[in-house]
mmCIF file of C-alpha atoms and ligand atoms in Angstrom:
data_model
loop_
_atom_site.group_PDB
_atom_site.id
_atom_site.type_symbol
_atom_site.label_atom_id
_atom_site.label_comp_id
_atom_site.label_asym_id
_atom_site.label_seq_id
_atom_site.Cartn_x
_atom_site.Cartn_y
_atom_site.Cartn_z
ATOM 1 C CA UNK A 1 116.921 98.305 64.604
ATOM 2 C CA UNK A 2 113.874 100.500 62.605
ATOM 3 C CA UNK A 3 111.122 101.049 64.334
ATOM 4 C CA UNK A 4 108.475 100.252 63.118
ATOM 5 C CA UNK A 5 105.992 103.049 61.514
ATOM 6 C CA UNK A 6 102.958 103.113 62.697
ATOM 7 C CA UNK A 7 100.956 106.047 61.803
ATOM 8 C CA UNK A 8 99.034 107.075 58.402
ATOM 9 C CA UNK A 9 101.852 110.413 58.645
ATOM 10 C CA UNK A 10 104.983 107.787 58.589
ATOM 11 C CA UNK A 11 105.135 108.597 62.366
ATOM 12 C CA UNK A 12 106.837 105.825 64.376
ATOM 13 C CA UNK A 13 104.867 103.320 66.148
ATOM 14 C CA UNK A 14 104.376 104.284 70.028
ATOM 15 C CA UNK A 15 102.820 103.266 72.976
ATOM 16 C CA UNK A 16 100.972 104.735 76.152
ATOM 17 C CA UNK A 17 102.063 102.464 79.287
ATOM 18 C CA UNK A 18 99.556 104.300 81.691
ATOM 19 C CA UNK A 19 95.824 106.041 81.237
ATOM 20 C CA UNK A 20 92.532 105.682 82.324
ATOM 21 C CA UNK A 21 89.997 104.666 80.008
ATOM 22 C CA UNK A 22 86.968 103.993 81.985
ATOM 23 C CA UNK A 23 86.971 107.812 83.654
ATOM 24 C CA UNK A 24 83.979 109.474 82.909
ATOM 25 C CA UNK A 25 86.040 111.633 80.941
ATOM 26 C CA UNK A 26 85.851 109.197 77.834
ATOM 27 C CA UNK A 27 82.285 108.276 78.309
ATOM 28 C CA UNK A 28 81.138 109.952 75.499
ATOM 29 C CA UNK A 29 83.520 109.200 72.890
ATOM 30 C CA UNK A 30 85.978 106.232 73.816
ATOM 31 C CA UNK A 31 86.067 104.921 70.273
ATOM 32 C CA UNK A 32 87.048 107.930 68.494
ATOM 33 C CA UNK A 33 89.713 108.439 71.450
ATOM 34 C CA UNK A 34 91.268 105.207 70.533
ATOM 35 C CA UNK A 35 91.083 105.750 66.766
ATOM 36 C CA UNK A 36 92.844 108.922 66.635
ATOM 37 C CA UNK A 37 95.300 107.726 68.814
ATOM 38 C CA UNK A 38 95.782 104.890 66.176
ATOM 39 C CA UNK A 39 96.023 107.055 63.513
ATOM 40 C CA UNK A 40 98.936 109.132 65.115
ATOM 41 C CA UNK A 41 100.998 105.641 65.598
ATOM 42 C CA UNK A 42 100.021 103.924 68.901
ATOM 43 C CA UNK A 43 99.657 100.402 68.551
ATOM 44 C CA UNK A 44 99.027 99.452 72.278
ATOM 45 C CA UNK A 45 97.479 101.307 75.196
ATOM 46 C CA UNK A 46 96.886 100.068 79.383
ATOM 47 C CA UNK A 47 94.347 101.177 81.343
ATOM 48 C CA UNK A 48 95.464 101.519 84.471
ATOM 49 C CA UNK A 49 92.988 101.243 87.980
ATOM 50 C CA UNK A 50 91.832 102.571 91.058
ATOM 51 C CA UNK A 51 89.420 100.755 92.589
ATOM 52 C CA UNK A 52 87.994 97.641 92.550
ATOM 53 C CA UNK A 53 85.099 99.286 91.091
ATOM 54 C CA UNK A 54 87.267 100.901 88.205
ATOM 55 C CA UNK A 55 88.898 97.541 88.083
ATOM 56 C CA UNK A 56 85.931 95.905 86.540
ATOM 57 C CA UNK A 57 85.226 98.792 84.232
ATOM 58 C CA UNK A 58 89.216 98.842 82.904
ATOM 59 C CA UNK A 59 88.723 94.639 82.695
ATOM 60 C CA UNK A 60 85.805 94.971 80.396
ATOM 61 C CA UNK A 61 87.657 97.323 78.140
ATOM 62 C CA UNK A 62 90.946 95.124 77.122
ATOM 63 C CA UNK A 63 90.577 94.786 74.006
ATOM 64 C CA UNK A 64 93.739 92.532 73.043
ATOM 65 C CA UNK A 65 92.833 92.248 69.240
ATOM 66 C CA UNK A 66 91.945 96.196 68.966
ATOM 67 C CA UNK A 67 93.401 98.690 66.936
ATOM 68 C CA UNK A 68 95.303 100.120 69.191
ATOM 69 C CA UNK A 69 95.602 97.304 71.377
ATOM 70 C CA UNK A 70 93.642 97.807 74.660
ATOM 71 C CA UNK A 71 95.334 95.928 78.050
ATOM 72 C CA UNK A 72 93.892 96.572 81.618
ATOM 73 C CA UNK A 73 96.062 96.596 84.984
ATOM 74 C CA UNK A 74 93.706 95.873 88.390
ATOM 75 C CA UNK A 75 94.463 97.487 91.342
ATOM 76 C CA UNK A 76 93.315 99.579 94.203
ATOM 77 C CA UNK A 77 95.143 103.388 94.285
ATOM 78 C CA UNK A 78 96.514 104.608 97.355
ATOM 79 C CA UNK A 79 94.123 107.447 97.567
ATOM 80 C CA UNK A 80 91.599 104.318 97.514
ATOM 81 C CA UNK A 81 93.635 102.425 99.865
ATOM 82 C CA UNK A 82 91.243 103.163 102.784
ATOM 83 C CA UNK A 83 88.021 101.315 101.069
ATOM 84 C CA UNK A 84 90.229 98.218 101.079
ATOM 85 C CA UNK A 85 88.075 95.480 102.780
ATOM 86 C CA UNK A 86 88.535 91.749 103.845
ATOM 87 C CA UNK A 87 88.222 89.944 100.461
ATOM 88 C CA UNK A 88 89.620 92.083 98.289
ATOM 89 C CA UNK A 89 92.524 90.035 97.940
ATOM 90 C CA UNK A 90 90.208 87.441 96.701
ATOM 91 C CA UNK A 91 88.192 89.766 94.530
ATOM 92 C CA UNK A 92 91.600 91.681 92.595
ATOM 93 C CA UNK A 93 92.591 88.139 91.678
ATOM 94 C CA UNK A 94 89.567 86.935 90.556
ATOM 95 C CA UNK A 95 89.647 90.457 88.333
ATOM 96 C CA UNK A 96 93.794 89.830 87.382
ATOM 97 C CA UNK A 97 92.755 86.621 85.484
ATOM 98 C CA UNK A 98 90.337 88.203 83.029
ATOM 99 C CA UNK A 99 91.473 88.599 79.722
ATOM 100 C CA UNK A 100 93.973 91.038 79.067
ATOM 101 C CA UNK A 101 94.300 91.478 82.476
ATOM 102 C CA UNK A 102 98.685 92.171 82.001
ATOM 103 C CA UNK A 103 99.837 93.635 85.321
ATOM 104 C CA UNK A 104 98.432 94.744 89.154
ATOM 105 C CA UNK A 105 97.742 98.365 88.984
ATOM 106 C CA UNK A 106 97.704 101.265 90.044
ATOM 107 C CA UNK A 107 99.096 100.758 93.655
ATOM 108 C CA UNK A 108 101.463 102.549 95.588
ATOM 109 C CA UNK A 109 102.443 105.125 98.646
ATOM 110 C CA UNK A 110 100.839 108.677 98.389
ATOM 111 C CA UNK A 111 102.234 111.262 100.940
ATOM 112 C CA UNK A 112 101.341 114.441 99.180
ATOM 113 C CA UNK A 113 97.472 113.824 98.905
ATOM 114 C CA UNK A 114 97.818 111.380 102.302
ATOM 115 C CA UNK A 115 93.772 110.841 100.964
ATOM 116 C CA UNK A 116 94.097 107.665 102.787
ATOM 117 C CA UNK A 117 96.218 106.756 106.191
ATOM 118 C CA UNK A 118 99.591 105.997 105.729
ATOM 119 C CA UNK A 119 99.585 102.857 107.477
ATOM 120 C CA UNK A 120 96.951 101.852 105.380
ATOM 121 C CA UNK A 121 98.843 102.488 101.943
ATOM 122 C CA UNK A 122 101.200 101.031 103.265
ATOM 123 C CA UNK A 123 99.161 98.165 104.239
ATOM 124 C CA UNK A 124 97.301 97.850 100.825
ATOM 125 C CA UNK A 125 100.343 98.364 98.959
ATOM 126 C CA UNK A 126 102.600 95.318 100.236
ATOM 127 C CA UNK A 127 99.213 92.713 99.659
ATOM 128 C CA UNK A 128 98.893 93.865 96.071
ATOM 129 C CA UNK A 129 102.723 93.477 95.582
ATOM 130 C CA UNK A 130 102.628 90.282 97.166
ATOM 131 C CA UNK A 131 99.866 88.865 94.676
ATOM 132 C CA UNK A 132 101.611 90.249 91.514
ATOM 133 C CA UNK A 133 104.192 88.248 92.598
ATOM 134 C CA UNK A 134 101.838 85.274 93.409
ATOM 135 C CA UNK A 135 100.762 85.491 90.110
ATOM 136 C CA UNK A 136 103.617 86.631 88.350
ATOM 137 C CA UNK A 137 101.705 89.918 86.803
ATOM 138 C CA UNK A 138 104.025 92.621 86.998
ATOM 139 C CA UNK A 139 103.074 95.959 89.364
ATOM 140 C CA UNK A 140 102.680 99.339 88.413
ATOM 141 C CA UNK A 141 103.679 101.563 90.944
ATOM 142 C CA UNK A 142 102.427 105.376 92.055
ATOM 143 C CA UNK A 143 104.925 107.015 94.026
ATOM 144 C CA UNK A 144 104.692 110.469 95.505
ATOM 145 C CA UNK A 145 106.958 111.985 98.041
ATOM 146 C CA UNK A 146 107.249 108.547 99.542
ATOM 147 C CA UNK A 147 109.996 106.814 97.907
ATOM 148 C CA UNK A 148 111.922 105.231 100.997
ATOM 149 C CA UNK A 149 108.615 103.792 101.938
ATOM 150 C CA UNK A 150 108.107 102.315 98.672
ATOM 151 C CA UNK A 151 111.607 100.921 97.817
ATOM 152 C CA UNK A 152 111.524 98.943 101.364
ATOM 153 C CA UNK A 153 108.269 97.752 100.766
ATOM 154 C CA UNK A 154 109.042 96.776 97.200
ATOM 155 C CA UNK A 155 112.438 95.136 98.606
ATOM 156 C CA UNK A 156 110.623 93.433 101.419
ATOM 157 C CA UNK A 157 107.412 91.847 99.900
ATOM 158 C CA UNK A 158 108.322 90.231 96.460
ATOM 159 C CA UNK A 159 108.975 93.434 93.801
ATOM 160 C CA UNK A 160 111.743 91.426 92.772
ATOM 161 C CA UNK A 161 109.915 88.707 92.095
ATOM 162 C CA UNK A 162 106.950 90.628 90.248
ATOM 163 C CA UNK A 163 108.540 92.918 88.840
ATOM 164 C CA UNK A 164 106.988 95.994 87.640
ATOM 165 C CA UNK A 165 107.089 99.968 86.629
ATOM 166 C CA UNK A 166 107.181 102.764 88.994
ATOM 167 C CA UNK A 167 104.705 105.304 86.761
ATOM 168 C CA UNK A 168 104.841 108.717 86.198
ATOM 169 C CA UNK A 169 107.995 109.056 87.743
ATOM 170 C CA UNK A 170 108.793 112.414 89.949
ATOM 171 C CA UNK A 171 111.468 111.350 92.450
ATOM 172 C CA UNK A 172 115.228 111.690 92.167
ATOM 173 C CA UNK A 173 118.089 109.663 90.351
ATOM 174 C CA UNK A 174 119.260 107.649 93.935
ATOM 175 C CA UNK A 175 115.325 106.165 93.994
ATOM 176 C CA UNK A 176 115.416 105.288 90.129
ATOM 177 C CA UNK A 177 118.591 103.292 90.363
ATOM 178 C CA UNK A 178 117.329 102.006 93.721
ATOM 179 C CA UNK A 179 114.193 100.656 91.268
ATOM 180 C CA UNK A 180 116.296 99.679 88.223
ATOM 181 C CA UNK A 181 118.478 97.118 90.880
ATOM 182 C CA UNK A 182 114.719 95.448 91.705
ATOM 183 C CA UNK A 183 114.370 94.747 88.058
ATOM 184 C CA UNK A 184 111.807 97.651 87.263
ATOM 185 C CA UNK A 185 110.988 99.823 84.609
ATOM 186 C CA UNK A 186 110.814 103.508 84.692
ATOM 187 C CA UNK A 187 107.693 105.311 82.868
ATOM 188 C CA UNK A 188 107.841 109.660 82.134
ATOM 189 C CA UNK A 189 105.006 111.370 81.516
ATOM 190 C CA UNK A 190 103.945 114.797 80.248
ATOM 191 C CA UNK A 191 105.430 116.561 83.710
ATOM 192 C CA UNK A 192 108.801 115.703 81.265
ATOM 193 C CA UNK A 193 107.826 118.949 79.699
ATOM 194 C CA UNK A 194 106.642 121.049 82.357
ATOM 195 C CA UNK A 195 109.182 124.157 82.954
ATOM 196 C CA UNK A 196 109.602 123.033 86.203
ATOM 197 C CA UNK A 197 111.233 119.367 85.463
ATOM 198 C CA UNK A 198 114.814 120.735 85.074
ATOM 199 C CA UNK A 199 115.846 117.940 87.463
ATOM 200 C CA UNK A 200 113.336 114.871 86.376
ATOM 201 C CA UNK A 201 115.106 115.811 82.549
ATOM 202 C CA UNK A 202 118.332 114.734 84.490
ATOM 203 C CA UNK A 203 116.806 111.472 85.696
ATOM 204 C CA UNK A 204 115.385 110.749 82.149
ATOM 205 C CA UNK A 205 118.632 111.498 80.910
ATOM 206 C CA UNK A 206 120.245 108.233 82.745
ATOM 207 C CA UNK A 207 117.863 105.699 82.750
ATOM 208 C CA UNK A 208 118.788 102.936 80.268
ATOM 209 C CA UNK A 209 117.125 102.605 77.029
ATOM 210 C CA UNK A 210 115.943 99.210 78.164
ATOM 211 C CA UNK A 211 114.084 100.364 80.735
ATOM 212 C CA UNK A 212 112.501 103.187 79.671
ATOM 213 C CA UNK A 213 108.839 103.492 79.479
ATOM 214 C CA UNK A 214 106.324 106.770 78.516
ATOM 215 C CA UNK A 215 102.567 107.511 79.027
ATOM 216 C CA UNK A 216 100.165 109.995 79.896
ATOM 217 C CA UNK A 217 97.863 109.322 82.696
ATOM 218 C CA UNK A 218 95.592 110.510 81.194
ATOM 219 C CA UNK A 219 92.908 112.132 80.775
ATOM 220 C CA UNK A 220 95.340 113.942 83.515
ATOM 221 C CA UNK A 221 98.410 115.402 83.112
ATOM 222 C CA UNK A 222 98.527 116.460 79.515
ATOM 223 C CA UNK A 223 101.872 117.672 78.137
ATOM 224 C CA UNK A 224 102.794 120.907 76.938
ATOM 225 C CA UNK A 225 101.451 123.014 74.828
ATOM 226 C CA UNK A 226 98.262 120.948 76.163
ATOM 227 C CA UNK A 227 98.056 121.783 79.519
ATOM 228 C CA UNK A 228 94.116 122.361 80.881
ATOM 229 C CA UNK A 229 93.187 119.803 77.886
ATOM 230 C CA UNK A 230 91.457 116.511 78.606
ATOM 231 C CA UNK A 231 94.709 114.709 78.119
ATOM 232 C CA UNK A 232 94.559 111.457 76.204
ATOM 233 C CA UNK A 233 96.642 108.394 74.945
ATOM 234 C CA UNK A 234 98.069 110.018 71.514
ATOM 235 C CA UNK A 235 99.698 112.714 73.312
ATOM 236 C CA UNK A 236 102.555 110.052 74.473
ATOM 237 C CA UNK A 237 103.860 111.337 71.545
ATOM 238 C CA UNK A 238 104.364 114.454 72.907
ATOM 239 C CA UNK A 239 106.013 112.706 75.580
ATOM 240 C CA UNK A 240 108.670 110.480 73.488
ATOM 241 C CA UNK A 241 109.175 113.974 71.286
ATOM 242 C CA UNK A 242 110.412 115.652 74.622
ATOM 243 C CA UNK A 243 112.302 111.933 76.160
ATOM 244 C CA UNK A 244 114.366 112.113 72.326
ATOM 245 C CA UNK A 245 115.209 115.613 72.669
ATOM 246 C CA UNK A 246 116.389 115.253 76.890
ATOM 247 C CA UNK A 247 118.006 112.410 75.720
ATOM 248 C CA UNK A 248 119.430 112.987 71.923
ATOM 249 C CA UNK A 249 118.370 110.787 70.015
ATOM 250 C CA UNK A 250 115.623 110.293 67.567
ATOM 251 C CA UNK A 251 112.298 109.919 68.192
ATOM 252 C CA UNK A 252 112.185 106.483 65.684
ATOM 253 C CA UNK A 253 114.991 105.145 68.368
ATOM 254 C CA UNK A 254 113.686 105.750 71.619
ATOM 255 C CA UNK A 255 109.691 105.229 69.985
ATOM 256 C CA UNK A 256 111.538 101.598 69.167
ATOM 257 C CA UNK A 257 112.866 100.813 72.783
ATOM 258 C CA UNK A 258 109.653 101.901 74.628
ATOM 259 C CA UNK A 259 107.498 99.519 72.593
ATOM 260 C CA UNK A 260 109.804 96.906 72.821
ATOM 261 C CA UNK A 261 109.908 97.502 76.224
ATOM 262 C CA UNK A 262 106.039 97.665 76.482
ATOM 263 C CA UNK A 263 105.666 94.851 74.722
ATOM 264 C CA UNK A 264 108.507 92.696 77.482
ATOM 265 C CA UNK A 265 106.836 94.157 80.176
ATOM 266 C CA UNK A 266 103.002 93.075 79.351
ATOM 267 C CA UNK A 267 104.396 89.216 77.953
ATOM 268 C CA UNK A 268 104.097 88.250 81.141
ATOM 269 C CA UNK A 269 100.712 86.909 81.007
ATOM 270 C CA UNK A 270 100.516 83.646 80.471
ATOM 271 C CA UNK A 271 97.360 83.034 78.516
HETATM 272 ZN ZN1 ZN B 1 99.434 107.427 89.687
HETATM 273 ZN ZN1 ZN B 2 97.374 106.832 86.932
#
């Protein structure tokens, strides 16, 4: 199948799967962000949360009829895991069924930072997978150096059943195939092109083209040659430039799977 061409250059269409509009990093020019990014080829973008705070913020920017398309994930971020209070349960699902509200996000185990007990993440993790699956939202899942923790909690507390996408993925081939087998997709980022990837590039390599997914986290994280840039969501085509060549193929063919995929992965909403 074509894909589709969505830039004014004849570029193919393309998605970002993961940013984070509402940092204070696009304060000042959001709009202009979102247009350039159109004009490169992205049709759809997700803003991806925190905190509850940053919840609210990334709610009030969906913007399902935009050009691109703006969708919001609500979540609380391990780092934030530790502000969790009794409610919050209550007050992410009273945030999940806003409009354009797709998926619970971002979530997840971090052991490199450890910014918040481990228990904790652990804790705050395996209620937010258990409402995705409650509401049947998909979860978008942060993993860093704690991937055993993460697969058992996924396997334990519903990730089946919610499904999901384990972003910006660093870990190794055994964990990825550990994820595909619970349904999930897998989403690269910019670290694709960092010298240092060697081994990630071998991960990419494998993953099939169904469940393949690419963003940029940003304003973090920007791609080579952009590295110490404010990142932002047009550079995922930097990142499916680099995913083509690990893998290739053409850019038009993977660009076609990863918004196809995008677009399976947010259709879960139900109004
Ligand atoms: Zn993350
Ligand atoms: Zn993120």
């Amino acid at each position: 199948m074509e894909a589709p061409i969505g830039g004014t250059r004849g570029s193919p269409a393309f998605i970002d799967s993961h940013s984070h509009l509402a940092m204070p990093d696009f304060a000042d020019d959001l709009p202009r962000v979102l247009e350039r990014g159109a004009e490169a080829g992205l049709t759809d973008v997700l803003t991806a949360s925190t905190s509850l705070e940053d919840a609210a913020l990334n709610a009030g920017l969906a913007r399902p009829e935009g050009t691109p398309r703006v969708w919001a994930a609500v979540g609380v971020h391990p780092h934030q895991a530790r502000t969790w209070t009794q409610g919050d349960d209550a007050r992410l699902e009273a945030l999940a069924r806003r409009p354009g509200v797709v998926a619970i996000g971002e979530t997840g185990l971090d052991y490199h930072y450890d910014l918040s007990p481990r228990e904790t993440q652990r804790e705050v993790l395996a209620r937010q997978v258990r409402l995705a699956a409650r509401l049947d939202l998909p979860i978008i899942v942060h993993c860093r150096e704690a991937a055993q923790d993460v697969g058992a909690i996924l396997e334990k507390e519903g990730g089946r059943v919610s499904g999901g996408v384990l972003h910006c993925f660093t870990e190794d081939e055994p964990f990825a195939r550990r994820c595909l087998d619970l349904g999930f997709y897998i989403s690269f980022s910019g670290i694709l092109t960092f010298k240092s990837s060697a081994a990630l590039r071998e991960v990419a390599r494998i993953i099939p083209e169904d469940r393949l997914l690419i963003e940029t986290d940003s304003p973090y994280l920007a791609p080579v040659p952009h590295r110490g840039e404010r990142n932002e969501p047009r550079r995922a085509a930097v990142v499916l430039e680099a995913l083509a060549r690990i893998r290739g193929v053409p850019p038009a063919a993977i660009a076609g799977a990863v918004v196809r995929n995008f677009l399976a992965f947010i259709s879960r909403r139900k109004s």
